[in-house]
Amino acid sequence: LGYKNIGLADEFPDNQGLALIPYNRESRRFYGLQRMRVDHILHPYQFDYYQSGIAVGDYPLDHHHDRNPEEVEEEYPPIPSYNVPYGCLVSQDVGNLLLGEKNISVSHMVNGTTRLQPVVMQLGQAAGAAAYLSIQKSTLPGKIDIRQLQQILLDNGSYLMPFIDVDKKDSAFEAVQKAGVTGLFQGEGVPYKWANKTYFHPDKEFSRQDLKVLAKVLGINEKVSLNFDDKESIKLEKIFDLISTQYQIDISKISKVNKEQPITRKNLALLLDKNLQLFDKFKIFLNEEK
């Protein structure tokens, strides 16, 4: 076309300037200790996969079947953003094997979104961190403490939950990420064009629905009645009264917080992480699936 500064790269040993192998959107996949399906994206809180998240994605479900001689009709439901559980990288049959890129343990439909480059780059980082931790602890990848793996990833700037409204520059980023993967707080997933979203709503007042989620995870939902209606604001002291029935926590040692006022979701996540050490309190390990 007459351009002097544009051409095919000469990085491959091919006299036509082409790559040695074709690019395929979908590759063979293996069965891992967890296998991610569309339901895990659509309804994350009906399952526990999100708790072992090590990477996030926001691309919609998308496949191409141009080479298929038969017409293929697939319905792609709109999805929110999501995270990928660690067990999708760990082989079910070969104990010392970790896979990444497009070979991870996901369904055909889910592969339509996890195949994207931003996701597979995160998977590679997670696999490398898991391999390091396995060697350090002299154990197999499927036996490592997932919270330790997640902490390594957080220390290196990775996302565990796809909360779009609390980024890495926020001082509460780590606490919010931990509160998310431990299940203490739930996000709101929203399908949105080619970049789906999940909101944490950090500045929203902690609500009675939030309280139900928190109490269920802490195992104290049936032990204590808070005796207030759905429209009443929930004061920090009331929340800590509930938590202290199950966990040792001393609200008197918390300074610069008005205990008689409602509290935002972000600030409560910070307080809970500081006082409960969430990753120490809520350990998780993989269980083999068949």
Coordinates of N, CA, C and O in Angstrom, one line a residue, residues 14-101:
D14 N 10.4 -17.7 9.1 CA 9.5 -18.0 8.0 C 9.7 -17.0 6.9 O 9.6 -15.8 7.2
N15 N 9.9 -17.4 5.7 CA 10.2 -16.4 4.7 C 9.0 -15.6 4.2 O 9.1 -14.7 3.4
Q16 N 7.8 -15.9 4.8 CA 6.6 -15.2 4.5 C 6.2 -14.2 5.6 O 5.2 -13.5 5.5
G17 N 7.0 -14.3 6.7 CA 6.7 -13.4 7.8 C 5.5 -13.8 8.6 O 4.9 -13.0 9.4
L18 N 5.1 -15.1 8.5 CA 4.0 -15.5 9.3 C 4.3 -16.3 10.5 O 5.5 -16.8 10.6
A19 N 3.4 -16.4 11.4 CA 3.6 -17.2 12.7 C 3.8 -18.7 12.3 O 3.2 -19.1 11.2
L20 N 4.5 -19.4 13.1 CA 4.7 -20.9 12.8 C 3.4 -21.7 12.9 O 3.3 -22.7 12.3
I21 N 2.5 -21.3 13.8 CA 1.3 -22.1 14.0 C 0.1 -21.1 14.0 O 0.3 -19.9 14.3
P22 N -1.1 -21.5 13.6 CA -2.2 -20.6 13.6 C -2.7 -20.4 15.1 O -2.4 -21.1 16.0
Y23 N -3.4 -19.3 15.2 CA -4.0 -18.9 16.5 C -5.4 -19.6 16.6 O -6.2 -19.4 15.7
N24 N -5.6 -20.3 17.6 CA -6.9 -20.9 17.9 C -7.6 -20.3 19.1 O -7.0 -20.2 20.1
R25 N -8.9 -19.9 18.9 CA -9.6 -19.3 20.1 C -9.8 -20.3 21.2 O -9.9 -20.0 22.3
E26 N -10.1 -21.6 20.8 CA -10.4 -22.6 21.7 C -9.5 -23.8 21.6 O -9.3 -24.3 20.5
S27 N -8.9 -24.2 22.7 CA -7.9 -25.3 22.7 C -8.5 -26.4 23.6 O -9.5 -26.3 24.2
R28 N -7.8 -27.5 23.6 CA -8.1 -28.6 24.5 C -8.0 -28.1 25.9 O -7.1 -27.4 26.3
R29 N -8.9 -28.6 26.8 CA -8.8 -28.2 28.2 C -8.8 -29.5 29.0 O -9.3 -30.5 28.6
F30 N -8.2 -29.4 30.2 CA -8.1 -30.5 31.1 C -9.1 -30.4 32.3 O -9.7 -29.3 32.5
Y31 N -9.4 -31.5 33.0 CA -10.2 -31.4 34.1 C -9.4 -31.1 35.4 O -8.4 -31.8 35.7
G32 N -9.7 -30.0 36.0 CA -9.0 -29.6 37.2 C -9.8 -30.0 38.5 O -10.9 -30.6 38.5
L33 N -9.3 -29.6 39.6 CA -10.0 -29.8 40.9 C -11.2 -29.0 41.0 O -12.1 -29.3 41.8
Q34 N -11.3 -28.0 40.2 CA -12.6 -27.2 40.0 C -12.8 -27.0 38.5 O -11.9 -26.9 37.7
R35 N -14.1 -27.1 38.1 CA -14.4 -26.9 36.7 C -15.4 -25.8 36.6 O -16.5 -25.9 37.1
M36 N -15.1 -24.7 36.0 CA -15.9 -23.5 36.0 C -17.0 -23.5 34.9 O -16.6 -23.8 33.7
R37 N -18.2 -23.3 35.2 CA -19.3 -23.3 34.3 C -20.0 -21.9 34.3 O -19.7 -21.1 35.2
V38 N -20.9 -21.7 33.4 CA -21.6 -20.4 33.2 C -22.3 -20.1 34.5 O -22.4 -18.9 34.9
D39 N -22.9 -21.1 35.2 CA -23.7 -20.8 36.4 C -22.8 -20.2 37.5 O -23.2 -19.4 38.3
H40 N -21.5 -20.5 37.5 CA -20.6 -20.0 38.5 C -20.4 -18.5 38.3 O -20.0 -17.7 39.2
I41 N -20.5 -18.0 37.0 CA -20.4 -16.6 36.7 C -21.7 -15.9 36.9 O -21.8 -14.8 37.5
L42 N -22.8 -16.5 36.5 CA -24.1 -15.9 36.6 C -24.6 -15.8 38.1 O -25.2 -14.8 38.5
H43 N -24.3 -16.8 38.9 CA -24.7 -16.9 40.3 C -23.6 -17.2 41.2 O -23.6 -18.3 41.8
P44 N -22.6 -16.4 41.3 CA -21.4 -16.7 42.1 C -21.6 -17.1 43.5 O -21.0 -17.9 44.1
Y45 N -22.6 -16.4 44.2 CA -22.8 -16.6 45.6 C -23.7 -17.9 45.9 O -24.0 -18.1 47.1
Q46 N -24.1 -18.6 44.9 CA -24.8 -19.9 45.1 C -23.7 -21.0 45.2 O -24.1 -22.1 45.4
F47 N -22.5 -20.7 44.9 CA -21.4 -21.6 44.9 C -20.3 -21.0 45.8 O -20.3 -19.9 46.2
D48 N -19.2 -21.8 46.0 CA -18.1 -21.2 46.7 C -16.8 -21.0 45.9 O -15.8 -20.7 46.4
Y49 N -17.0 -21.2 44.6 CA -15.8 -21.0 43.7 C -15.1 -19.6 43.8 O -13.9 -19.5 43.7
Y50 N -15.9 -18.6 44.0 CA -15.4 -17.2 44.0 C -14.4 -17.1 45.2 O -13.5 -16.2 45.1
Q51 N -14.6 -17.9 46.2 CA -13.7 -17.7 47.4 C -12.3 -18.1 47.1 O -11.4 -17.6 47.8
S52 N -12.0 -18.9 46.1 CA -10.6 -19.2 45.7 C -10.2 -18.5 44.5 O -9.3 -18.9 43.8
G53 N -10.7 -17.3 44.2 CA -10.4 -16.5 43.0 C -9.0 -16.1 43.0 O -8.4 -15.6 44.0
I54 N -8.4 -16.2 41.8 CA -7.0 -15.8 41.6 C -6.8 -14.9 40.4 O -5.6 -14.5 40.1
A55 N -7.9 -14.6 39.7 CA -7.8 -13.8 38.5 C -9.2 -13.3 38.2 O -10.2 -13.9 38.6
V56 N -9.3 -12.2 37.4 CA -10.6 -11.6 37.1 C -10.8 -11.4 35.6 O -9.8 -11.3 34.9
G57 N -12.0 -11.4 35.2 CA -12.3 -11.1 33.8 C -13.6 -10.3 33.6 O -14.5 -10.4 34.5
D58 N -13.7 -9.6 32.5 CA -15.0 -8.8 32.3 C -15.5 -9.0 30.9 O -16.5 -8.3 30.5
Y59 N -14.9 -9.8 30.1 CA -15.4 -10.0 28.7 C -16.6 -10.8 28.6 O -16.8 -11.8 29.4
P60 N -17.5 -10.6 27.7 CA -18.7 -11.4 27.5 C -18.4 -12.8 27.0 O -17.3 -13.0 26.5
L61 N -19.4 -13.7 27.1 CA -19.3 -15.0 26.4 C -19.3 -14.8 24.9 O -20.1 -14.1 24.4
D62 N -18.3 -15.4 24.2 CA -18.1 -15.1 22.8 C -17.4 -16.2 22.1 O -16.3 -16.6 22.5
H63 N -18.0 -16.8 21.1 CA -17.4 -17.9 20.3 C -17.6 -17.6 18.8 O -18.5 -16.9 18.4
H64 N -16.7 -18.3 18.0 CA -16.8 -18.2 16.6 C -16.8 -19.6 16.0 O -15.9 -20.4 16.4
H65 N -17.6 -19.9 15.0 CA -17.7 -21.3 14.5 C -17.5 -21.2 12.9 O -18.2 -22.0 12.2
D66 N -16.7 -20.4 12.4 CA -16.6 -20.2 11.0 C -16.2 -21.5 10.2 O -16.5 -21.7 9.1
R67 N -15.4 -22.3 10.9 CA -14.8 -23.5 10.2 C -15.7 -24.7 10.4 O -15.5 -25.8 9.9
N68 N -16.8 -24.6 11.2 CA -17.7 -25.7 11.5 C -18.6 -25.9 10.3 O -19.4 -24.9 9.9
P69 N -18.6 -27.0 9.6 CA -19.5 -27.2 8.4 C -20.9 -27.2 8.7 O -21.8 -27.0 7.8
E70 N -21.3 -27.4 10.0 CA -22.7 -27.4 10.4 C -23.0 -26.1 11.1 O -22.2 -25.7 11.9
E71 N -24.1 -25.6 10.9 CA -24.5 -24.4 11.6 C -24.7 -24.7 13.1 O -25.3 -25.6 13.5
V72 N -24.0 -23.9 13.9 CA -24.1 -24.1 15.4 C -24.8 -22.9 16.0 O -24.4 -21.7 15.8
E73 N -25.9 -23.2 16.7 CA -26.6 -22.1 17.4 C -26.4 -22.2 18.9 O -26.7 -23.3 19.5
E74 N -25.8 -21.2 19.4 CA -25.6 -21.2 20.9 C -26.2 -19.8 21.4 O -26.0 -18.8 20.8
E75 N -26.8 -19.9 22.6 CA -27.3 -18.7 23.2 C -26.3 -18.3 24.3 O -25.9 -19.1 25.2
Y76 N -25.8 -17.1 24.2 CA -24.8 -16.6 25.1 C -25.5 -15.6 26.1 O -25.8 -14.5 25.7
P77 N -25.8 -16.0 27.3 CA -26.5 -15.1 28.2 C -25.5 -14.0 28.6 O -24.3 -14.2 28.7
P78 N -26.1 -12.8 28.9 CA -25.3 -11.7 29.4 C -24.7 -12.1 30.8 O -25.4 -12.6 31.6
I79 N -23.5 -11.7 31.0 CA -22.8 -12.1 32.3 C -22.2 -10.9 32.9 O -21.9 -9.9 32.2
P80 N -22.1 -10.9 34.2 CA -21.3 -9.8 34.9 C -19.8 -10.1 34.8 O -19.4 -11.2 34.2
S81 N -19.0 -9.3 35.3 CA -17.6 -9.6 35.5 C -17.5 -10.7 36.5 O -18.4 -11.0 37.3
Y82 N -16.3 -11.4 36.6 CA -16.2 -12.6 37.4 C -14.8 -12.8 37.9 O -13.8 -12.1 37.4
N83 N -14.5 -13.8 38.7 CA -13.2 -14.2 39.0 C -13.0 -15.7 38.7 O -14.0 -16.4 38.5
V84 N -11.8 -16.2 38.5 CA -11.5 -17.5 38.1 C -10.9 -18.2 39.4 O -10.0 -17.8 40.0
P85 N -11.5 -19.4 39.8 CA -11.0 -20.1 41.0 C -9.7 -20.8 40.7 O -9.4 -21.3 39.6
Y86 N -8.9 -20.9 41.7 CA -7.6 -21.5 41.6 C -7.6 -22.9 41.2 O -6.8 -23.4 40.4
G87 N -8.7 -23.7 41.6 CA -8.8 -25.1 41.2 C -8.8 -25.4 39.7 O -8.6 -26.5 39.3
C88 N -9.2 -24.3 38.9 CA -9.2 -24.5 37.5 C -7.8 -24.7 36.9 O -7.7 -25.1 35.7
L89 N -6.8 -24.4 37.7 CA -5.4 -24.5 37.2 C -4.7 -25.8 37.6 O -3.7 -26.1 37.1
V90 N -5.4 -26.5 38.6 CA -4.7 -27.6 39.2 C -5.3 -28.9 38.6 O -6.5 -29.2 38.7
S91 N -4.4 -29.8 38.1 CA -4.8 -31.0 37.5 C -5.5 -31.9 38.5 O -5.1 -32.1 39.6
Q92 N -6.5 -32.6 38.0 CA -7.2 -33.6 38.8 C -6.5 -34.9 38.9 O -6.6 -35.6 39.9
D93 N -5.7 -35.2 37.9 CA -5.0 -36.5 37.8 C -3.5 -36.5 38.0 O -2.9 -37.4 38.5
V94 N -2.8 -35.3 37.7 CA -1.4 -35.2 37.8 C -1.1 -34.2 38.9 O -1.3 -33.0 38.7
G95 N -0.6 -34.7 40.0 CA -0.5 -33.9 41.2 C 0.4 -32.7 41.1 O 0.2 -31.7 41.8
N96 N 1.5 -32.8 40.3 CA 2.4 -31.7 40.3 C 2.3 -30.9 39.0 O 3.2 -30.2 38.6
L97 N 1.1 -30.9 38.4 CA 0.9 -30.2 37.2 C -0.1 -29.0 37.4 O -1.2 -29.1 37.9
L98 N 0.4 -27.8 36.9 CA -0.5 -26.6 36.8 C -0.6 -26.2 35.4 O 0.4 -26.2 34.6
L99 N -1.8 -25.8 34.9 CA -2.0 -25.4 33.6 C -2.5 -23.9 33.6 O -3.1 -23.5 34.6
G100 N -2.4 -23.3 32.5 CA -2.9 -21.9 32.4 C -3.4 -21.6 31.0 O -3.8 -22.5 30.3
E101 N -3.4 -20.3 30.6 CA -3.8 -19.9 29.3 C -5.2 -20.4 29.0 O -6.1 -20.3 29.8

